Coordinates of N, CA and C in Angstrom, one line a residue:
X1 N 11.7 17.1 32.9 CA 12.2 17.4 31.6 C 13.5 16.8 31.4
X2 N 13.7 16.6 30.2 CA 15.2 15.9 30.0 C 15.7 16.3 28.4
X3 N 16.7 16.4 28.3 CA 17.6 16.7 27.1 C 18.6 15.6 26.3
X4 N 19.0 15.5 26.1 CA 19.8 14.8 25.0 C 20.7 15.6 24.2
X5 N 22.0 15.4 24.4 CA 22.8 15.8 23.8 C 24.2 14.6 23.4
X6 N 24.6 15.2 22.0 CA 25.6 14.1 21.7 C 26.9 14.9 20.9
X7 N 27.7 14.6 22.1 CA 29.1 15.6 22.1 C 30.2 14.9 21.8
X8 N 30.8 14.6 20.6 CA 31.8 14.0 19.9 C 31.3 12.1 20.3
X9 N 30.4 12.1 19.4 CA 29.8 10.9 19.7 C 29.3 10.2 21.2
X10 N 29.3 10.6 22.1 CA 29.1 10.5 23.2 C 27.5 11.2 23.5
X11 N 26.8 10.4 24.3 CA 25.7 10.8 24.5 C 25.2 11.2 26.0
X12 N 24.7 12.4 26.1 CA 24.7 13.0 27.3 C 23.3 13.4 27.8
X13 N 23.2 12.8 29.1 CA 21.5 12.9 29.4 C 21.3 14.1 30.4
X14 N 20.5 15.7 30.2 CA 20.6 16.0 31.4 C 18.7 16.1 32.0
X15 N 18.9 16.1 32.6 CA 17.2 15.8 33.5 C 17.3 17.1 34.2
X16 N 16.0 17.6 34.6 CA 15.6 18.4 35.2 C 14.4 17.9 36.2
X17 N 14.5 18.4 37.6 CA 13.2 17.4 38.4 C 13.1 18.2 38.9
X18 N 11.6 18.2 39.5 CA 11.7 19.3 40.7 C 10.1 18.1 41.5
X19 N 10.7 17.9 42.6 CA 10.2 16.5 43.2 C 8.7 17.5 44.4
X20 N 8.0 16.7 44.5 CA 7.4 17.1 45.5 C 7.0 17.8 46.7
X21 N 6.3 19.1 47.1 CA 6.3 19.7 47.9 C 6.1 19.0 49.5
X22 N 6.8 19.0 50.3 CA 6.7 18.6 51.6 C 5.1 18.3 52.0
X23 N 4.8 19.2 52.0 CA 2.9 19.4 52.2 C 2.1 18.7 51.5
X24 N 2.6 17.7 50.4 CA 1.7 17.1 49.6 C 2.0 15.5 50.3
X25 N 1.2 14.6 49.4 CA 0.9 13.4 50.5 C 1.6 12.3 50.0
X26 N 2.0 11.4 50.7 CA 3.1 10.2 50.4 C 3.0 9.9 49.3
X27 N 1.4 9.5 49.0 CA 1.3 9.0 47.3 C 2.2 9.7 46.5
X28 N 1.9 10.7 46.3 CA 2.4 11.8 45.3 C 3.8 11.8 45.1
X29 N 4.4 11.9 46.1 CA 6.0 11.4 46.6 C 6.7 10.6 46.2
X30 N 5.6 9.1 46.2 CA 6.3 8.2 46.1 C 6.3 8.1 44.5
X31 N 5.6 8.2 44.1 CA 5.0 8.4 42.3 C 5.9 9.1 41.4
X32 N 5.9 10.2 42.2 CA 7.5 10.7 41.5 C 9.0 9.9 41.3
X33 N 9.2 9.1 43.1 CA 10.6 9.1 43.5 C 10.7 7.5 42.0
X34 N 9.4 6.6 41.9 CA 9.9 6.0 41.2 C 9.7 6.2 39.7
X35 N 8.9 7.2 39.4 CA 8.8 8.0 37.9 C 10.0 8.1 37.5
X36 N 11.2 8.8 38.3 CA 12.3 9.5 38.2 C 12.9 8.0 38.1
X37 N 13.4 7.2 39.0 CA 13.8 5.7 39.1 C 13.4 5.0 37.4
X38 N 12.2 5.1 36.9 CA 12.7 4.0 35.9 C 12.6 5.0 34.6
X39 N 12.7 6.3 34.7 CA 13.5 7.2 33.4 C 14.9 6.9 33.4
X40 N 15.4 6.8 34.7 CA 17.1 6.6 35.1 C 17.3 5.5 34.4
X41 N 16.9 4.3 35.3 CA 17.3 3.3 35.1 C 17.4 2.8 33.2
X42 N 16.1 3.5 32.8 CA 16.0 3.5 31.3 C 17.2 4.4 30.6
X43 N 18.1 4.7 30.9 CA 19.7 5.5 30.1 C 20.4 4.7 30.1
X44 N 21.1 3.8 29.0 CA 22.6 3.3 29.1 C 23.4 4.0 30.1
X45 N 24.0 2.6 30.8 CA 25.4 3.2 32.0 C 26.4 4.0 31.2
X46 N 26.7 3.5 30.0 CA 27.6 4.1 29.2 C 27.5 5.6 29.0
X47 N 26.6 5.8 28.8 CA 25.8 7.7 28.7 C 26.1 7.9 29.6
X48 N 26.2 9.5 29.5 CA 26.6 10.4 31.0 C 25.2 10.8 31.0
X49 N 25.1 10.9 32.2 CA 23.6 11.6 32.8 C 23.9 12.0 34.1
X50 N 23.4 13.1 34.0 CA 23.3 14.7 35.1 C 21.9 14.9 35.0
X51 N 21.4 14.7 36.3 CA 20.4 15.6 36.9 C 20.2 16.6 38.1
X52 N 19.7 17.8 37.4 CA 19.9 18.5 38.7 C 18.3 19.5 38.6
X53 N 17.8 19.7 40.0 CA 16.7 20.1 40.1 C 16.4 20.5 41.9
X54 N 15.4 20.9 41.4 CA 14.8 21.6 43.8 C 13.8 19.8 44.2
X55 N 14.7 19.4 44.7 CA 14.4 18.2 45.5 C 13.5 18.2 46.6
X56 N 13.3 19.4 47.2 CA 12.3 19.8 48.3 C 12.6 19.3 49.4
X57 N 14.3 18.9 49.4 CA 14.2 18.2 50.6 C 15.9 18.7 51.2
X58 N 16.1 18.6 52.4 CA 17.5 18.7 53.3 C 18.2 17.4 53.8
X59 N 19.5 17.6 52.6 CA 20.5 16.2 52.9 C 21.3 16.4 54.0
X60 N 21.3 17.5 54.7 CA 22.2 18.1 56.0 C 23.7 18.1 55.6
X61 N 24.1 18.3 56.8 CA 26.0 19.1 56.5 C 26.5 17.6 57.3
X62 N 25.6 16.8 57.9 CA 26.2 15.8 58.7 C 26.0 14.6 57.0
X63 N 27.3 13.6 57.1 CA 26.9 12.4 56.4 C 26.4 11.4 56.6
X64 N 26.0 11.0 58.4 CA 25.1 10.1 59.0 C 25.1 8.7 57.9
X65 N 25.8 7.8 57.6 CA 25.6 7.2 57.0 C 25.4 6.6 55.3
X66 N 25.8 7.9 54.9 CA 25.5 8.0 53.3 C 26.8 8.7 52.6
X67 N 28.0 8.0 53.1 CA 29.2 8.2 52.7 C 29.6 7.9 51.0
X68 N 28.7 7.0 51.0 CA 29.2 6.5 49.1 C 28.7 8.0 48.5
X69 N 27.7 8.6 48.9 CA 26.6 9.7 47.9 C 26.8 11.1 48.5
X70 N 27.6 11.1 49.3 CA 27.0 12.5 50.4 C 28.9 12.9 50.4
X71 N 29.2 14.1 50.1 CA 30.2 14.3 50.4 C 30.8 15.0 51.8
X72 N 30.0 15.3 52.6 CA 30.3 15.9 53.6 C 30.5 17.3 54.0
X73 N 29.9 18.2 52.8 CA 29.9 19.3 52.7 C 29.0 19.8 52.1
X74 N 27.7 20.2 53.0 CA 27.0 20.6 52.5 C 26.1 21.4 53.7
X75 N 24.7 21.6 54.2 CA 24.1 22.4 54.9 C 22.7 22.2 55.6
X76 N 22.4 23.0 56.7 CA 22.0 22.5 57.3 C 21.7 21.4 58.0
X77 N 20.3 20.9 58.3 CA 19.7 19.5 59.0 C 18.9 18.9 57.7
X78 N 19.3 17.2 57.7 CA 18.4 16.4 56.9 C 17.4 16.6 57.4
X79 N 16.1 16.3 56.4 CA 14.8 15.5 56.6 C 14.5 14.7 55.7
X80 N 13.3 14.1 56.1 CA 12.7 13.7 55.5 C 12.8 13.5 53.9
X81 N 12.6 14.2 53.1 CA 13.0 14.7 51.5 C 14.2 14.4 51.5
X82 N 15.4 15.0 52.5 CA 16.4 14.7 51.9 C 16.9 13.6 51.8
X83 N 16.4 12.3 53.1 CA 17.1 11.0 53.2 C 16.0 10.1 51.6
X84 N 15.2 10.6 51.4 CA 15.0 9.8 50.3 C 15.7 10.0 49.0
X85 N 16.1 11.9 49.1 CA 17.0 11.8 47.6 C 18.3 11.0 47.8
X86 N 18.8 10.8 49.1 CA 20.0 10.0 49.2 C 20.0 8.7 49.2
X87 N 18.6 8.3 49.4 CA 18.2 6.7 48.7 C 18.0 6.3 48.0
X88 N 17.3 7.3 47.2 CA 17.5 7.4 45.5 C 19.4 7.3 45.3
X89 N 19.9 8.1 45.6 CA 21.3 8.4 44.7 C 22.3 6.8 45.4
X90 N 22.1 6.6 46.0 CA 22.7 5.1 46.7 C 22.3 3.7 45.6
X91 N 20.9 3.7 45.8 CA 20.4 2.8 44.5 C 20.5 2.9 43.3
X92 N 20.7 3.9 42.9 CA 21.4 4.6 41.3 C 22.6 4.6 41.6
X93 N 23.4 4.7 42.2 CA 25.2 5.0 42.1 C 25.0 6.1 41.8
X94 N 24.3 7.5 42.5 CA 24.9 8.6 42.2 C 25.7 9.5 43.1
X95 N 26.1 10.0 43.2 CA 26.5 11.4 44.1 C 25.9 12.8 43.8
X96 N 25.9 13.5 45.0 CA 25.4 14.7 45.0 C 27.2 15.4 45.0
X97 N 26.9 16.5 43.3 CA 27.8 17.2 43.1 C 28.1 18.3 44.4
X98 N 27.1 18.7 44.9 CA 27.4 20.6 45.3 C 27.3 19.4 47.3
X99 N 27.3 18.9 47.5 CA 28.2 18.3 48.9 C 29.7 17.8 48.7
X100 N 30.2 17.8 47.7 CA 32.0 17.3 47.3 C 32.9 18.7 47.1
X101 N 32.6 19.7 47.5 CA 33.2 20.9 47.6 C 33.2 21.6 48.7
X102 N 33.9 22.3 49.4 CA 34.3 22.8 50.5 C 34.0 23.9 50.1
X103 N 32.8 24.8 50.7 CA 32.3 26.5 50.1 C 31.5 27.2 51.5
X104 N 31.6 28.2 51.4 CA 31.1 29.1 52.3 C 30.3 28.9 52.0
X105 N 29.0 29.2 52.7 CA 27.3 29.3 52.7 C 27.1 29.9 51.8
X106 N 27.7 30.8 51.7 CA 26.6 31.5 50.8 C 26.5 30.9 49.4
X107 N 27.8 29.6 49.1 CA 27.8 29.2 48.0 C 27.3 27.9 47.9
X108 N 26.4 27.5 49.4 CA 25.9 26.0 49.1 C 24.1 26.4 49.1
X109 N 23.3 28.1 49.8 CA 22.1 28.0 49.7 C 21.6 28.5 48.8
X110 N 20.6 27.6 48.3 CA 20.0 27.7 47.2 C 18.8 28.5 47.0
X111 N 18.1 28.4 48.4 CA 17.0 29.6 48.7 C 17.5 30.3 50.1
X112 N 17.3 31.7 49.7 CA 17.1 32.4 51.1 C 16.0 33.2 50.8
X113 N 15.2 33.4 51.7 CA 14.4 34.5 52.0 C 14.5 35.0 53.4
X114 N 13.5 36.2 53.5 CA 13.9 37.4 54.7 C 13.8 36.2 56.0
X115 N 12.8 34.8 56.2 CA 12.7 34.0 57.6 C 13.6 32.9 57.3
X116 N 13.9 32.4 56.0 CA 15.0 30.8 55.9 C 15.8 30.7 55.3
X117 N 16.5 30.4 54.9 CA 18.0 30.0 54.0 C 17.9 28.4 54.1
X118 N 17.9 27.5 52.7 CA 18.2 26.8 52.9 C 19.1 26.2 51.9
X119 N 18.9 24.5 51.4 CA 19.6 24.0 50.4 C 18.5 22.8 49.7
X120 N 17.9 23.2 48.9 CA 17.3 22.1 48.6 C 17.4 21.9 46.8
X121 N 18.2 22.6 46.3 CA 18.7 21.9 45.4 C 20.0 21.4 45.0
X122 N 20.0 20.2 43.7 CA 20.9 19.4 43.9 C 21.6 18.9 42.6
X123 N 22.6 18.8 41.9 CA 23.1 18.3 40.9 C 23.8 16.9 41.5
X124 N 23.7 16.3 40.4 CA 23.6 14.6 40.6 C 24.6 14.3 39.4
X125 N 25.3 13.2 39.8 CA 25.8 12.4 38.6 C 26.2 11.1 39.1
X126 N 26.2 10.3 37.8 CA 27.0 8.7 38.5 C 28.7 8.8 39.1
X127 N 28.4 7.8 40.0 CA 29.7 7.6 40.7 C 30.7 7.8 39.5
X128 N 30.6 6.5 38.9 CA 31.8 6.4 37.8 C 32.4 7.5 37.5
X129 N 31.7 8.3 37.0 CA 31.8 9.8 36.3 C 32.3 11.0 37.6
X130 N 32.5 10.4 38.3 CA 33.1 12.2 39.8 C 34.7 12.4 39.3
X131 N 35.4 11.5 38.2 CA 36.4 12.7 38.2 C 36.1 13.7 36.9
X132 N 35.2 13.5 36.5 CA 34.7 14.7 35.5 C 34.1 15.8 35.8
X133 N 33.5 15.8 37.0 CA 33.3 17.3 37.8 C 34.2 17.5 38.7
X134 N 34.5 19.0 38.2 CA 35.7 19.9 38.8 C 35.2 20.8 39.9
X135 N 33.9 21.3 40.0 CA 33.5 22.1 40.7 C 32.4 22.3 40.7
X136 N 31.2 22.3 41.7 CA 29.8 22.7 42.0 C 29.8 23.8 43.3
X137 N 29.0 25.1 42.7 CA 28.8 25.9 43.7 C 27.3 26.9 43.3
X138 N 26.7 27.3 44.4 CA 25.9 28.5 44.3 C 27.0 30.5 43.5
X139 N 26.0 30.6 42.5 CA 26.5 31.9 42.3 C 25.8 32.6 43.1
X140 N 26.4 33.6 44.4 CA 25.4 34.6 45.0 C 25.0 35.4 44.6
X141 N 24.3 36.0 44.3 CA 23.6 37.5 43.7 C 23.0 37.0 42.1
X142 N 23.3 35.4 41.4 CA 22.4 35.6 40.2 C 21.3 34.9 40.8
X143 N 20.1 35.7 41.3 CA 18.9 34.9 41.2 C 18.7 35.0 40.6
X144 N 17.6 33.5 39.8 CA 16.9 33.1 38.8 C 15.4 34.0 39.3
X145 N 14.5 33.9 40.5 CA 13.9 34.3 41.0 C 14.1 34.7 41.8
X146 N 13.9 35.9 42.8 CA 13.6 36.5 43.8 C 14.9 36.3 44.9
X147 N 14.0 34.5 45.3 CA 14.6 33.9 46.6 C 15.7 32.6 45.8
X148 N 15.6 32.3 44.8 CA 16.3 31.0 44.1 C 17.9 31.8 43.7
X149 N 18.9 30.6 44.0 CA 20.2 31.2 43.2 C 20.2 29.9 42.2
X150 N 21.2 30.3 41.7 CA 21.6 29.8 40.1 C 22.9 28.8 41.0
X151 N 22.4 27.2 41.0 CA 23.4 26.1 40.7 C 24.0 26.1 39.8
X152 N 25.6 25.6 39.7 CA 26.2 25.6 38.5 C 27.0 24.3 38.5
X153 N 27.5 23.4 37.8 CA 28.8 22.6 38.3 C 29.4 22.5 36.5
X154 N 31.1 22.4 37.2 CA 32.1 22.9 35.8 C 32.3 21.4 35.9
X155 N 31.7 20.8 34.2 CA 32.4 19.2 33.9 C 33.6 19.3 32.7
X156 N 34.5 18.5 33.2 CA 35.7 17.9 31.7 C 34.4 16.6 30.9
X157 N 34.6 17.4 29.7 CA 34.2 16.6 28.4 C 35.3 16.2 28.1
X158 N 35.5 14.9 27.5 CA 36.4 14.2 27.6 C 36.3 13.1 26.4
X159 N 37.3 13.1 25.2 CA 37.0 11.9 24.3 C 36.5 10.5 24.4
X160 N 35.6 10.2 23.9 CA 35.5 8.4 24.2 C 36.6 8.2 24.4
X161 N 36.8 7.3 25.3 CA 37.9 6.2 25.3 C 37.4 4.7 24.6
X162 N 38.3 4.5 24.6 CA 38.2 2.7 23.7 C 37.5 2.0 24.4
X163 N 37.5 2.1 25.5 CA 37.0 0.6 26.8 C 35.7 2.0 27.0
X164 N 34.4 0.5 27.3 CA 33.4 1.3 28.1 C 33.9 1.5 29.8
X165 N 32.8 2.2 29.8 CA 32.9 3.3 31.2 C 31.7 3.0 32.0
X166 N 31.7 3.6 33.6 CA 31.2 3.4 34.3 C 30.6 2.1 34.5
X167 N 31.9 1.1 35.2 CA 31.8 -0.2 36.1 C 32.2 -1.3 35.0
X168 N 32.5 -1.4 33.7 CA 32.5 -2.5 32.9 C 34.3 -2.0 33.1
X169 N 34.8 -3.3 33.5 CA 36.3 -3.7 33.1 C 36.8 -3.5 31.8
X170 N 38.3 -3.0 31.6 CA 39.3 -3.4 31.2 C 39.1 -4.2 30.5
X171 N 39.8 -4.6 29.2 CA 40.1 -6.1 29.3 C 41.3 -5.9 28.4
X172 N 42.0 -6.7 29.2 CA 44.0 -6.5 28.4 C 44.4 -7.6 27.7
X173 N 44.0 -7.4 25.8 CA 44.2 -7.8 24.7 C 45.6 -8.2 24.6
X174 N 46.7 -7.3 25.3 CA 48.5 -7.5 24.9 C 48.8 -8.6 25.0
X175 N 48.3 -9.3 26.3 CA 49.4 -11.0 26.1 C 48.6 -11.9 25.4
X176 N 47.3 -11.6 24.2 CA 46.6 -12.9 24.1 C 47.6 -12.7 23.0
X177 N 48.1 -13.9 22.0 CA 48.6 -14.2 21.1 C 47.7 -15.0 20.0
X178 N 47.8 -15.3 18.9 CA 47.7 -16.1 17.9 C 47.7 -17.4 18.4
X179 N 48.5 -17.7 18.6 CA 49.2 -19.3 19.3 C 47.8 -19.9 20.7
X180 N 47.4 -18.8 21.6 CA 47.4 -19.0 22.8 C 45.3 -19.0 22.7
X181 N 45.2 -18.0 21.3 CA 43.8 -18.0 21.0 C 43.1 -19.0 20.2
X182 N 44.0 -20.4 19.8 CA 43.5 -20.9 19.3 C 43.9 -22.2 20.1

């Protein structure tokens, strides 16, 4: 599911995924990981886009290699699911919001029940854009369902600027002159 919103002319994409059950078979998996791949890829860089959704999978508390995407705070052991959402977010330029915050447990698991606790959901955004999130955490005690807590992350909306954003340069107009442009 995805949204569209456009906040003082700026246009803002948020996605919602909820990716494949562990138990189901590669096909299925993989169908998704690039379903999701060329909706992304299909958003201007210029647009902000956030997606956040139950990934089904564990990015672990270690960053083993995925330092651009992985902040180093987050929970439990990778598997499987999780090293693909972080191959996803590598190849997209994104980061995982709720691993760039320093939080007690109770504010990085997303499911607990009476036998597991874990973290398998995930708010995303492009690199470019991490100094506009200020904070991602679990609220404890608002479950959505039962075993699910309520992800949240606090962003600065922020006026267009004159120059595009995320990865396109500057470009510094003051020294060209009259004289020097022709």
């Amino acid at each position: 599911m995805t949204i569209k919103i456009v906040v003082g002319g700026r246009n803002i994409h948020i996605i919602s995924a909820y990716a494949p059950q562990a138990s189901l078979g590669e096909e299925v998996k993989r169908h998704f990981w690039e379903n999701l791949d060329e909706f992304v890829r299909g958003i201007p860089h210029f647009d902000k886009l956030y997606i956040g959704g139950d990934f089904n999978g564990h990015i672990g508390a270690s960053i083993g290699g995925y330092n651009e995407v992985h902040g180093g705070f987050s929970f439990g052991d990778r598997n499987e699911g999780g090293t693909s959402l972080l191959d996803f977010a590598i190849a997209l330029n994104f980061v995982k919001a709720n691993s760039y915050f320093q939080k007690r447990e109770e504010h990085l698991v997303t499911f607990r029940s009476m036998v597991a606790k874990t973290q398998i959901d995930y708010l995303l955004f492009r690199r470019c854009d991490r100094g506009l999130c200020s904070d991602c955490n679990v609220i404890p005690g608002k479950n959505i369902v039962t075993q699910y807590r309520l992800l949240v992350m606090d962003l600065k909306i922020k006026r267009r600027s004159k120059r595009a954003t995320c990865g396109q340069p500057k470009i510094k107009w003051g020294a060209l002159t009259k004289e020097i442009a022709l």
